[in-house]
Amino acid sequence: MSAQLIDGNALAARIRAQVAEKVKTLAAPPGLAVILVGDDPASQVYVKHKVADCEGVGMRSLLERHPATLSEADLLARIAALNADPAVHGILVQLPLPRHIDAQRVIETIAPAKDVDGFHVASAGALMVGRPGFRPCTPYGCMKMLESIGCDPRGKHAVVIGRSNIVGKPMAMLLLQASATVTVCHSATPDLGHFTRQADIVVAAVGKRNVLTHDMVKPGAVVIDVGMNRNSEGKLCGDVDFDNVRQVAGWITPVPGGVGPMTRAMLLVNTLEAAGSGL
Ligand SMILES: Nc1nc2c(c(=O)[nH]1)N[C@@H](CN(C=O)c1ccc(C(=O)N[C@@H](CCC(=O)O)C(=O)O)cc1)CN2
């Protein structure tokens, strides 16, 4: 039997519609500043979508494009100015940044109250101790996808493949907070399949094609694919061997059309929250 698809495009559209309804009730539209440094082609596409998403739900967006030669000091000065601007509720700096800029220092310069990416150490700390705060958009979107199919992580074994600060670690924390038993695997994990075969929920977030194959999945498991890679024909694909894993899994997210659109939708939810309103 083939797994059921978790349609990220459809769920994201529903969330955007809810955000748009909420924005209409506000005295002033929430404002999101999006900073792009350099000309990475994928980043250009993502920020274009983010700006369009804002407009689609009635939010204000402020896109700042800077050349790859922008100095770190100048970028920090721009963030300080946006921190002080009351019309800007959320600030995001598109990653990756050029090598000469320390991304962590940049993130730490964003006012925690405007950290709609949820990458600031204050947001990460709040997540760690279970306090309210901005949740990073990708793992937040993955949790919404689980909720949408009625998958309550409580008591389930979840395996997260990947330990990045923006996906793997916060994903593990969110699943733990939802009372899953969580295993985090990574590049130094021997025999990855030993762990994933025990999982009711697998989240693959390493950025490497075919990290998860059908023999590594428990029948009926929920498989969430965060990967964003290109195959040998240049086609977008995830970390999961989709065609084969879908024969074993119970639920699976596609790439494209899965986690990506949800990442963008949760950015809108965080921006709404930064403007003082929740869904
Ligand atoms: N400041 C940030 N930088 C980055 C983040 C982030 O959350 N904040 N995450 C990723 C990139 N990313 C968001 O910025 C992102 C990637 C992909 C998608 C998406 O919608 N993907 C589509 C396919 C798009 C395509 O055709 O290329 C899909 O999966 O259907 C949204 C957001 C790194 N940087």
PDB file of C-alpha atoms and ligand atoms in Angstrom:
ATOM      1  CA  MET A   1       0.000   0.000   0.000  1.00  0.00           C
ATOM      2  CA  SER A   2       1.207   3.438  -0.847  1.00  0.00           C
ATOM      3  CA  ALA A   3       1.600   6.091   1.873  1.00  0.00           C
ATOM      4  CA  GLN A   4      -0.825   8.991   2.101  1.00  0.00           C
ATOM      5  CA  LEU A   5       0.639  12.350   1.113  1.00  0.00           C
ATOM      6  CA  ILE A   6       0.831  15.238   3.555  1.00  0.00           C
ATOM      7  CA  ASP A   7       0.100  18.135   1.253  1.00  0.00           C
ATOM      8  CA  GLY A   8       2.167  21.102   2.437  1.00  0.00           C
ATOM      9  CA  ASN A   9       0.807  23.405  -0.245  1.00  0.00           C
ATOM     10  CA  ALA A  10      -2.805  22.816   0.826  1.00  0.00           C
ATOM     11  CA  LEU A  11      -2.095  23.125   4.545  1.00  0.00           C
ATOM     12  CA  ALA A  12      -0.003  26.265   4.009  1.00  0.00           C
ATOM     13  CA  ALA A  13      -2.845  27.805   1.985  1.00  0.00           C
ATOM     14  CA  ARG A  14      -5.265  27.150   4.863  1.00  0.00           C
ATOM     15  CA  ILE A  15      -2.864  28.753   7.354  1.00  0.00           C
ATOM     16  CA  ARG A  16      -2.319  31.781   5.090  1.00  0.00           C
ATOM     17  CA  ALA A  17      -6.097  32.240   4.857  1.00  0.00           C
ATOM     18  CA  GLN A  18      -6.361  32.195   8.667  1.00  0.00           C
ATOM     19  CA  VAL A  19      -3.506  34.698   8.966  1.00  0.00           C
ATOM     20  CA  ALA A  20      -5.146  36.971   6.378  1.00  0.00           C
ATOM     21  CA  GLU A  21      -8.415  36.948   8.339  1.00  0.00           C
ATOM     22  CA  LYS A  22      -6.543  37.888  11.509  1.00  0.00           C
ATOM     23  CA  VAL A  23      -4.570  40.662   9.802  1.00  0.00           C
ATOM     24  CA  LYS A  24      -7.862  42.289   8.742  1.00  0.00           C
ATOM     25  CA  THR A  25      -8.798  42.720  12.396  1.00  0.00           C
ATOM     26  CA  LEU A  26      -5.594  44.619  13.273  1.00  0.00           C
ATOM     27  CA  ALA A  27      -5.376  48.404  13.429  1.00  0.00           C
ATOM     28  CA  ALA A  28      -2.153  48.391  11.401  1.00  0.00           C
ATOM     29  CA  PRO A  29      -0.650  45.659   9.228  1.00  0.00           C
ATOM     30  CA  PRO A  30       2.268  43.667  10.652  1.00  0.00           C
ATOM     31  CA  GLY A  31       5.571  44.587   8.995  1.00  0.00           C
ATOM     32  CA  LEU A  32       8.297  42.094   8.049  1.00  0.00           C
ATOM     33  CA  ALA A  33      11.814  43.163   7.045  1.00  0.00           C
ATOM     34  CA  VAL A  34      13.599  40.638   4.846  1.00  0.00           C
ATOM     35  CA  ILE A  35      17.339  41.080   4.349  1.00  0.00           C
ATOM     36  CA  LEU A  36      19.139  39.359   1.499  1.00  0.00           C
ATOM     37  CA  VAL A  37      22.908  39.639   1.214  1.00  0.00           C
ATOM     38  CA  GLY A  38      24.503  38.431  -2.003  1.00  0.00           C
ATOM     39  CA  ASP A  39      23.018  36.729  -5.029  1.00  0.00           C
ATOM     40  CA  ASP A  40      22.539  33.083  -4.099  1.00  0.00           C
ATOM     41  CA  PRO A  41      19.911  31.967  -6.656  1.00  0.00           C
ATOM     42  CA  ALA A  42      17.893  29.789  -4.242  1.00  0.00           C
ATOM     43  CA  SER A  43      17.841  32.529  -1.596  1.00  0.00           C
ATOM     44  CA  GLN A  44      16.582  35.007  -4.176  1.00  0.00           C
ATOM     45  CA  VAL A  45      13.648  32.697  -4.939  1.00  0.00           C
ATOM     46  CA  TYR A  46      12.858  32.155  -1.258  1.00  0.00           C
ATOM     47  CA  VAL A  47      12.846  35.850  -0.367  1.00  0.00           C
ATOM     48  CA  LYS A  48      10.716  36.645  -3.420  1.00  0.00           C
ATOM     49  CA  HIS A  49       8.166  34.093  -2.190  1.00  0.00           C
ATOM     50  CA  LYS A  50       8.300  35.462   1.354  1.00  0.00           C
ATOM     51  CA  VAL A  51       7.598  38.992   0.150  1.00  0.00           C
ATOM     52  CA  ALA A  52       4.722  37.739  -2.039  1.00  0.00           C
ATOM     53  CA  ASP A  53       3.334  35.741   0.913  1.00  0.00           C
ATOM     54  CA  CYS A  54       3.290  38.914   3.049  1.00  0.00           C
ATOM     55  CA  GLU A  55       1.434  40.834   0.410  1.00  0.00           C
ATOM     56  CA  GLY A  56      -1.001  37.944  -0.038  1.00  0.00           C
ATOM     57  CA  VAL A  57      -2.089  38.095   3.607  1.00  0.00           C
ATOM     58  CA  GLY A  58      -2.138  41.883   3.897  1.00  0.00           C
ATOM     59  CA  MET A  59       1.162  42.308   5.734  1.00  0.00           C
ATOM     60  CA  ARG A  60       3.777  44.915   4.870  1.00  0.00           C
ATOM     61  CA  SER A  61       7.130  43.660   3.670  1.00  0.00           C
ATOM     62  CA  LEU A  62      10.366  45.549   3.413  1.00  0.00           C
ATOM     63  CA  LEU A  63      12.918  43.788   1.244  1.00  0.00           C
ATOM     64  CA  GLU A  64      16.528  44.927   1.585  1.00  0.00           C
ATOM     65  CA  ARG A  65      18.964  43.572  -0.968  1.00  0.00           C
ATOM     66  CA  HIS A  66      22.653  44.084  -0.323  1.00  0.00           C
ATOM     67  CA  PRO A  67      25.696  43.091  -2.380  1.00  0.00           C
ATOM     68  CA  ALA A  68      27.784  40.111  -1.233  1.00  0.00           C
ATOM     69  CA  THR A  69      30.523  42.605  -0.370  1.00  0.00           C
ATOM     70  CA  LEU A  70      28.441  44.219   2.399  1.00  0.00           C
ATOM     71  CA  SER A  71      30.524  44.340   5.562  1.00  0.00           C
ATOM     72  CA  GLU A  72      29.360  42.646   8.718  1.00  0.00           C
ATOM     73  CA  ALA A  73      29.441  45.998  10.539  1.00  0.00           C
ATOM     74  CA  ASP A  74      27.131  47.558   7.951  1.00  0.00           C
ATOM     75  CA  LEU A  75      24.727  44.637   8.185  1.00  0.00           C
ATOM     76  CA  LEU A  76      24.650  44.898  11.980  1.00  0.00           C
ATOM     77  CA  ALA A  77      23.962  48.628  11.664  1.00  0.00           C
ATOM     78  CA  ARG A  78      21.000  47.925   9.336  1.00  0.00           C
ATOM     79  CA  ILE A  79      19.579  45.441  11.821  1.00  0.00           C
ATOM     80  CA  ALA A  80      19.969  47.937  14.665  1.00  0.00           C
ATOM     81  CA  ALA A  81      17.978  50.472  12.622  1.00  0.00           C
ATOM     82  CA  LEU A  82      15.224  47.937  11.928  1.00  0.00           C
ATOM     83  CA  ASN A  83      15.170  46.951  15.608  1.00  0.00           C
ATOM     84  CA  ALA A  84      14.351  50.577  16.401  1.00  0.00           C
ATOM     85  CA  ASP A  85      11.650  50.941  13.723  1.00  0.00           C
ATOM     86  CA  PRO A  86       8.194  50.505  15.300  1.00  0.00           C
ATOM     87  CA  ALA A  87       6.595  49.699  11.906  1.00  0.00           C
ATOM     88  CA  VAL A  88       8.832  46.631  11.611  1.00  0.00           C
ATOM     89  CA  HIS A  89       7.534  43.761  13.754  1.00  0.00           C
ATOM     90  CA  GLY A  90       9.678  40.960  12.351  1.00  0.00           C
ATOM     91  CA  ILE A  91      13.208  40.830  10.929  1.00  0.00           C
ATOM     92  CA  LEU A  92      14.746  37.975   9.036  1.00  0.00           C
ATOM     93  CA  VAL A  93      18.150  37.671   7.459  1.00  0.00           C
ATOM     94  CA  GLN A  94      18.112  35.068   4.703  1.00  0.00           C
ATOM     95  CA  LEU A  95      20.672  32.306   5.210  1.00  0.00           C
ATOM     96  CA  PRO A  96      23.264  31.384   4.114  1.00  0.00           C
ATOM     97  CA  LEU A  97      25.274  34.581   4.444  1.00  0.00           C
ATOM     98  CA  PRO A  98      28.575  35.263   2.651  1.00  0.00           C
ATOM     99  CA  ARG A  99      31.524  33.646   4.421  1.00  0.00           C
ATOM    100  CA  HIS A 100      33.013  36.881   5.764  1.00  0.00           C
ATOM    101  CA  ILE A 101      29.900  37.493   7.865  1.00  0.00           C
ATOM    102  CA  ASP A 102      29.379  35.689  11.172  1.00  0.00           C
ATOM    103  CA  ALA A 103      25.770  34.472  10.870  1.00  0.00           C
ATOM    104  CA  GLN A 104      25.389  33.839  14.589  1.00  0.00           C
ATOM    105  CA  ARG A 105      26.540  37.357  15.450  1.00  0.00           C
ATOM    106  CA  VAL A 106      24.023  38.712  12.942  1.00  0.00           C
ATOM    107  CA  ILE A 107      21.187  36.634  14.401  1.00  0.00           C
ATOM    108  CA  GLU A 108      22.071  37.733  17.937  1.00  0.00           C
ATOM    109  CA  THR A 109      21.788  41.368  16.824  1.00  0.00           C
ATOM    110  CA  ILE A 110      18.114  40.972  15.928  1.00  0.00           C
ATOM    111  CA  ALA A 111      15.895  42.060  18.824  1.00  0.00           C
ATOM    112  CA  PRO A 112      14.448  38.832  20.320  1.00  0.00           C
ATOM    113  CA  ALA A 113      10.955  40.366  20.081  1.00  0.00           C
ATOM    114  CA  LYS A 114      11.423  40.614  16.290  1.00  0.00           C
ATOM    115  CA  ASP A 115      13.169  37.257  15.792  1.00  0.00           C
ATOM    116  CA  VAL A 116      10.474  35.717  13.576  1.00  0.00           C
ATOM    117  CA  ASP A 117      12.919  33.075  12.310  1.00  0.00           C
ATOM    118  CA  GLY A 118      13.259  31.843  15.892  1.00  0.00           C
ATOM    119  CA  PHE A 119      17.036  31.521  15.508  1.00  0.00           C
ATOM    120  CA  HIS A 120      18.109  33.929  18.288  1.00  0.00           C
ATOM    121  CA  VAL A 121      19.659  32.267  21.321  1.00  0.00           C
ATOM    122  CA  ALA A 122      16.811  33.748  23.399  1.00  0.00           C
ATOM    123  CA  SER A 123      14.264  31.952  21.197  1.00  0.00           C
ATOM    124  CA  ALA A 124      16.299  28.737  21.271  1.00  0.00           C
ATOM    125  CA  GLY A 125      16.565  28.970  25.063  1.00  0.00           C
ATOM    126  CA  ALA A 126      12.827  29.580  25.431  1.00  0.00           C
ATOM    127  CA  LEU A 127      12.134  26.482  23.342  1.00  0.00           C
ATOM    128  CA  MET A 128      14.607  24.456  25.390  1.00  0.00           C
ATOM    129  CA  VAL A 129      12.878  25.280  28.679  1.00  0.00           C
ATOM    130  CA  GLY A 130       9.349  25.170  27.262  1.00  0.00           C
ATOM    131  CA  ARG A 131       8.637  28.887  27.549  1.00  0.00           C
ATOM    132  CA  PRO A 132       6.695  30.900  24.941  1.00  0.00           C
ATOM    133  CA  GLY A 133       8.817  32.289  22.119  1.00  0.00           C
ATOM    134  CA  PHE A 134       9.263  32.162  18.383  1.00  0.00           C
ATOM    135  CA  ARG A 135       9.723  28.639  17.048  1.00  0.00           C
ATOM    136  CA  PRO A 136      11.934  28.154  13.965  1.00  0.00           C
ATOM    137  CA  CYS A 137       9.600  28.044  10.964  1.00  0.00           C
ATOM    138  CA  THR A 138      10.645  24.704   9.442  1.00  0.00           C
ATOM    139  CA  PRO A 139      10.261  22.500  12.534  1.00  0.00           C
ATOM    140  CA  TYR A 140       7.184  24.493  13.559  1.00  0.00           C
ATOM    141  CA  GLY A 141       5.703  23.694  10.134  1.00  0.00           C
ATOM    142  CA  CYS A 142       6.590  20.000  10.551  1.00  0.00           C
ATOM    143  CA  MET A 143       4.684  19.926  13.849  1.00  0.00           C
ATOM    144  CA  LYS A 144       1.662  21.487  12.126  1.00  0.00           C
ATOM    145  CA  MET A 145       1.866  18.792   9.457  1.00  0.00           C
ATOM    146  CA  LEU A 146       1.791  16.071  12.108  1.00  0.00           C
ATOM    147  CA  GLU A 147      -1.179  17.774  13.760  1.00  0.00           C
ATOM    148  CA  SER A 148      -2.979  17.996  10.402  1.00  0.00           C
ATOM    149  CA  ILE A 149      -2.999  14.204  10.043  1.00  0.00           C
ATOM    150  CA  GLY A 150      -3.979  13.622  13.667  1.00  0.00           C
ATOM    151  CA  CYS A 151      -0.541  12.308  14.601  1.00  0.00           C
ATOM    152  CA  ASP A 152       0.016  13.073  18.288  1.00  0.00           C
ATOM    153  CA  PRO A 153       3.723  12.510  19.062  1.00  0.00           C
ATOM    154  CA  ARG A 154       2.966  11.604  22.710  1.00  0.00           C
ATOM    155  CA  GLY A 155       4.414   8.194  23.468  1.00  0.00           C
ATOM    156  CA  LYS A 156       5.732   7.746  19.933  1.00  0.00           C
ATOM    157  CA  HIS A 157       9.341   7.195  18.993  1.00  0.00           C
ATOM    158  CA  ALA A 158      10.566  10.021  16.770  1.00  0.00           C
ATOM    159  CA  VAL A 159      13.909   9.919  14.993  1.00  0.00           C
ATOM    160  CA  VAL A 160      15.343  13.208  13.740  1.00  0.00           C
ATOM    161  CA  ILE A 161      18.159  12.857  11.211  1.00  0.00           C
ATOM    162  CA  GLY A 162      20.254  16.034  11.363  1.00  0.00           C
ATOM    163  CA  ARG A 163      21.410  18.313  14.181  1.00  0.00           C
ATOM    164  CA  SER A 164      21.438  21.797  12.657  1.00  0.00           C
ATOM    165  CA  ASN A 165      20.518  24.773  14.818  1.00  0.00           C
ATOM    166  CA  ILE A 166      17.726  25.771  12.445  1.00  0.00           C
ATOM    167  CA  VAL A 167      16.021  22.402  11.933  1.00  0.00           C
ATOM    168  CA  GLY A 168      17.376  19.269  13.654  1.00  0.00           C
ATOM    169  CA  LYS A 169      17.851  20.562  17.191  1.00  0.00           C
ATOM    170  CA  PRO A 170      14.628  22.618  17.418  1.00  0.00           C
ATOM    171  CA  MET A 171      12.709  19.771  15.758  1.00  0.00           C
ATOM    172  CA  ALA A 172      13.919  17.400  18.450  1.00  0.00           C
ATOM    173  CA  MET A 173      12.925  19.898  21.154  1.00  0.00           C
ATOM    174  CA  LEU A 174       9.426  20.394  19.729  1.00  0.00           C
ATOM    175  CA  LEU A 175       8.870  16.644  19.507  1.00  0.00           C
ATOM    176  CA  LEU A 176      10.176  16.200  23.048  1.00  0.00           C
ATOM    177  CA  GLN A 177       7.857  18.948  24.252  1.00  0.00           C
ATOM    178  CA  ALA A 178       5.034  17.021  22.584  1.00  0.00           C
ATOM    179  CA  SER A 179       6.043  14.000  24.704  1.00  0.00           C
ATOM    180  CA  ALA A 180       7.662  11.891  21.998  1.00  0.00           C
ATOM    181  CA  THR A 181      10.675   9.729  22.779  1.00  0.00           C
ATOM    182  CA  VAL A 182      13.268  11.407  20.591  1.00  0.00           C
ATOM    183  CA  THR A 183      16.459  10.087  19.032  1.00  0.00           C
ATOM    184  CA  VAL A 184      18.698  12.519  17.166  1.00  0.00           C
ATOM    185  CA  CYS A 185      20.909  10.925  14.516  1.00  0.00           C
ATOM    186  CA  HIS A 186      23.624  12.664  12.510  1.00  0.00           C
ATOM    187  CA  SER A 187      26.606  12.173  10.254  1.00  0.00           C
ATOM    188  CA  ALA A 188      28.552  10.266  12.935  1.00  0.00           C
ATOM    189  CA  THR A 189      25.692   7.877  13.735  1.00  0.00           C
ATOM    190  CA  PRO A 190      26.708   4.329  12.770  1.00  0.00           C
ATOM    191  CA  ASP A 191      23.941   2.193  11.226  1.00  0.00           C
ATOM    192  CA  LEU A 192      21.301   4.894  10.838  1.00  0.00           C
ATOM    193  CA  GLY A 193      18.741   2.280   9.798  1.00  0.00           C
ATOM    194  CA  HIS A 194      19.003   0.613  13.210  1.00  0.00           C
ATOM    195  CA  PHE A 195      17.408   3.756  14.685  1.00  0.00           C
ATOM    196  CA  THR A 196      15.014   4.754  11.905  1.00  0.00           C
ATOM    197  CA  ARG A 197      13.482   1.260  11.734  1.00  0.00           C
ATOM    198  CA  GLN A 198      12.272   1.769  15.326  1.00  0.00           C
ATOM    199  CA  ALA A 199      10.659   5.123  14.564  1.00  0.00           C
ATOM    200  CA  ASP A 200       6.961   5.958  14.358  1.00  0.00           C
ATOM    201  CA  ILE A 201       7.975   9.398  13.057  1.00  0.00           C
ATOM    202  CA  VAL A 202      11.100  10.091  11.005  1.00  0.00           C
ATOM    203  CA  VAL A 203      12.217  13.622  10.175  1.00  0.00           C
ATOM    204  CA  ALA A 204      15.010  13.722   7.599  1.00  0.00           C
ATOM    205  CA  ALA A 205      16.909  17.018   7.670  1.00  0.00           C
ATOM    206  CA  VAL A 206      20.454  16.538   6.438  1.00  0.00           C
ATOM    207  CA  GLY A 207      20.485  18.000   2.928  1.00  0.00           C
ATOM    208  CA  LYS A 208      21.632  14.785   1.260  1.00  0.00           C
ATOM    209  CA  ARG A 209      19.663  12.739  -1.253  1.00  0.00           C
ATOM    210  CA  ASN A 210      18.465   9.219  -0.406  1.00  0.00           C
ATOM    211  CA  VAL A 211      19.560   9.350   3.218  1.00  0.00           C
ATOM    212  CA  LEU A 212      16.400   7.426   4.063  1.00  0.00           C
ATOM    213  CA  THR A 213      15.612   4.364   1.945  1.00  0.00           C
ATOM    214  CA  HIS A 214      12.662   1.946   2.120  1.00  0.00           C
ATOM    215  CA  ASP A 215      14.574  -0.699   4.103  1.00  0.00           C
ATOM    216  CA  MET A 216      15.155   1.873   6.864  1.00  0.00           C
ATOM    217  CA  VAL A 217      11.475   2.599   7.523  1.00  0.00           C
ATOM    218  CA  LYS A 218       8.979   0.846   9.794  1.00  0.00           C
ATOM    219  CA  PRO A 219       5.766   0.010   7.926  1.00  0.00           C
ATOM    220  CA  GLY A 220       3.146   2.697   8.553  1.00  0.00           C
ATOM    221  CA  ALA A 221       5.612   5.306   9.884  1.00  0.00           C
ATOM    222  CA  VAL A 222       5.158   9.035   9.274  1.00  0.00           C
ATOM    223  CA  VAL A 223       8.042  10.367   7.165  1.00  0.00           C
ATOM    224  CA  ILE A 224       8.731  14.104   7.033  1.00  0.00           C
ATOM    225  CA  ASP A 225      11.272  15.208   4.450  1.00  0.00           C
ATOM    226  CA  VAL A 226      12.951  18.548   5.140  1.00  0.00           C
ATOM    227  CA  GLY A 227      15.668  18.088   2.494  1.00  0.00           C
ATOM    228  CA  MET A 228      15.982  20.424  -0.470  1.00  0.00           C
ATOM    229  CA  ASN A 229      18.398  18.931  -3.002  1.00  0.00           C
ATOM    230  CA  ARG A 230      18.759  18.600  -6.768  1.00  0.00           C
ATOM    231  CA  ASN A 231      19.044  15.200  -8.436  1.00  0.00           C
ATOM    232  CA  SER A 232      21.311  14.410 -11.390  1.00  0.00           C
ATOM    233  CA  GLU A 233      18.680  15.865 -13.776  1.00  0.00           C
ATOM    234  CA  GLY A 234      18.495  19.070 -11.749  1.00  0.00           C
ATOM    235  CA  LYS A 235      15.075  18.177 -10.351  1.00  0.00           C
ATOM    236  CA  LEU A 236      14.239  19.276  -6.806  1.00  0.00           C
ATOM    237  CA  CYS A 237      14.194  16.357  -4.351  1.00  0.00           C
ATOM    238  CA  GLY A 238      14.419  15.768  -0.624  1.00  0.00           C
ATOM    239  CA  ASP A 239      16.530  13.557   1.621  1.00  0.00           C
ATOM    240  CA  VAL A 240      14.130  10.634   1.277  1.00  0.00           C
ATOM    241  CA  ASP A 241      14.052   8.054  -1.516  1.00  0.00           C
ATOM    242  CA  PHE A 242      10.447   9.088  -2.050  1.00  0.00           C
ATOM    243  CA  ASP A 243       9.226   6.565  -4.661  1.00  0.00           C
ATOM    244  CA  ASN A 244      10.388   3.562  -2.635  1.00  0.00           C
ATOM    245  CA  VAL A 245       9.800   4.867   0.892  1.00  0.00           C
ATOM    246  CA  ARG A 246       6.201   5.729   0.041  1.00  0.00           C
ATOM    247  CA  GLN A 247       5.558   1.988  -0.494  1.00  0.00           C
ATOM    248  CA  VAL A 248       6.381   1.353   3.187  1.00  0.00           C
ATOM    249  CA  ALA A 249       5.435   4.521   5.087  1.00  0.00           C
ATOM    250  CA  GLY A 250       1.922   5.373   6.280  1.00  0.00           C
ATOM    251  CA  TRP A 251       2.281   9.092   5.590  1.00  0.00           C
ATOM    252  CA  ILE A 252       4.940  11.015   3.706  1.00  0.00           C
ATOM    253  CA  THR A 253       5.665  14.617   2.715  1.00  0.00           C
ATOM    254  CA  PRO A 254       6.612  15.341  -0.904  1.00  0.00           C
ATOM    255  CA  VAL A 255       9.427  17.614  -2.106  1.00  0.00           C
ATOM    256  CA  PRO A 256       8.484  20.040  -3.516  1.00  0.00           C
ATOM    257  CA  GLY A 257       5.102  20.806  -2.004  1.00  0.00           C
ATOM    258  CA  GLY A 258       5.727  19.560   1.532  1.00  0.00           C
ATOM    259  CA  VAL A 259       7.765  21.210   4.256  1.00  0.00           C
ATOM    260  CA  GLY A 260       8.940  24.162   2.083  1.00  0.00           C
ATOM    261  CA  PRO A 261       5.562  25.911   1.780  1.00  0.00           C
ATOM    262  CA  MET A 262       4.922  25.232   5.466  1.00  0.00           C
ATOM    263  CA  THR A 263       8.183  26.978   6.394  1.00  0.00           C
ATOM    264  CA  ARG A 264       6.904  30.072   4.643  1.00  0.00           C
ATOM    265  CA  ALA A 265       3.440  29.826   6.203  1.00  0.00           C
ATOM    266  CA  MET A 266       4.860  29.591   9.722  1.00  0.00           C
ATOM    267  CA  LEU A 267       6.942  32.699   9.076  1.00  0.00           C
ATOM    268  CA  LEU A 268       3.647  34.546   8.597  1.00  0.00           C
ATOM    269  CA  VAL A 269       2.283  33.050  11.823  1.00  0.00           C
ATOM    270  CA  ASN A 270       5.401  34.207  13.700  1.00  0.00           C
ATOM    271  CA  THR A 271       5.171  37.673  12.144  1.00  0.00           C
ATOM    272  CA  LEU A 272       1.535  37.937  13.198  1.00  0.00           C
ATOM    273  CA  GLU A 273       2.603  36.984  16.704  1.00  0.00           C
ATOM    274  CA  ALA A 274       5.417  39.544  16.639  1.00  0.00           C
ATOM    275  CA  ALA A 275       2.775  42.153  15.868  1.00  0.00           C
ATOM    276  CA  GLY A 276       0.941  41.131  19.023  1.00  0.00           C
ATOM    277  CA  SER A 277      -1.673  38.742  17.667  1.00  0.00           C
ATOM    278  CA  GLY A 278      -1.923  34.976  17.494  1.00  0.00           C
ATOM    279  CA  LEU A 279      -3.911  32.729  15.179  1.00  0.00           C
TER     280      LEU A 279
HETATM  281  N1  LIG B   1      16.466  33.156   7.405  1.00  0.00           N
HETATM  282  C1  LIG B   1      16.220  31.913   6.966  1.00  0.00           C
HETATM  283  N2  LIG B   1      17.019  31.352   6.050  1.00  0.00           N
HETATM  284  C2  LIG B   1      16.754  30.083   5.632  1.00  0.00           C
HETATM  285  C3  LIG B   1      15.633  29.367   6.120  1.00  0.00           C
HETATM  286  C4  LIG B   1      14.819  29.986   7.091  1.00  0.00           C
HETATM  287  O1  LIG B   1      13.825  29.396   7.614  1.00  0.00           O
HETATM  288  N3  LIG B   1      15.137  31.261   7.480  1.00  0.00           N
HETATM  289  N4  LIG B   1      15.322  28.116   5.605  1.00  0.00           N
HETATM  290  C5  LIG B   1      15.940  27.676   4.389  1.00  0.00           C
HETATM  291  C6  LIG B   1      15.310  28.155   3.117  1.00  0.00           C
HETATM  292  N5  LIG B   1      13.876  28.488   3.160  1.00  0.00           N
HETATM  293  C7  LIG B   1      13.475  29.579   3.831  1.00  0.00           C
HETATM  294  O2  LIG B   1      14.100  30.593   3.851  1.00  0.00           O
HETATM  295  C8  LIG B   1      12.930  27.821   2.321  1.00  0.00           C
HETATM  296  C9  LIG B   1      13.282  26.822   1.458  1.00  0.00           C
HETATM  297  C10 LIG B   1      12.346  26.267   0.574  1.00  0.00           C
HETATM  298  C11 LIG B   1      11.041  26.701   0.576  1.00  0.00           C
HETATM  299  C12 LIG B   1      10.035  26.192  -0.387  1.00  0.00           C
HETATM  300  O3  LIG B   1       8.923  26.676  -0.406  1.00  0.00           O
HETATM  301  N6  LIG B   1      10.384  25.231  -1.240  1.00  0.00           N
HETATM  302  C13 LIG B   1       9.508  24.786  -2.281  1.00  0.00           C
HETATM  303  C14 LIG B   1      10.282  24.636  -3.577  1.00  0.00           C
HETATM  304  C15 LIG B   1      10.879  25.940  -4.022  1.00  0.00           C
HETATM  305  C16 LIG B   1      11.679  25.794  -5.322  1.00  0.00           C
HETATM  306  O4  LIG B   1      11.073  25.490  -6.331  1.00  0.00           O
HETATM  307  O5  LIG B   1      12.907  26.001  -5.277  1.00  0.00           O
HETATM  308  C17 LIG B   1       8.890  23.438  -1.903  1.00  0.00           C
HETATM  309  O6  LIG B   1       9.514  22.701  -1.123  1.00  0.00           O
HETATM  310  O7  LIG B   1       7.809  23.152  -2.402  1.00  0.00           O
HETATM  311  C18 LIG B   1      10.671  27.676   1.458  1.00  0.00           C
HETATM  312  C19 LIG B   1      11.602  28.232   2.318  1.00  0.00           C
HETATM  313  C20 LIG B   1      17.382  28.124   4.348  1.00  0.00           C
HETATM  314  N7  LIG B   1      17.536  29.509   4.696  1.00  0.00           N
END
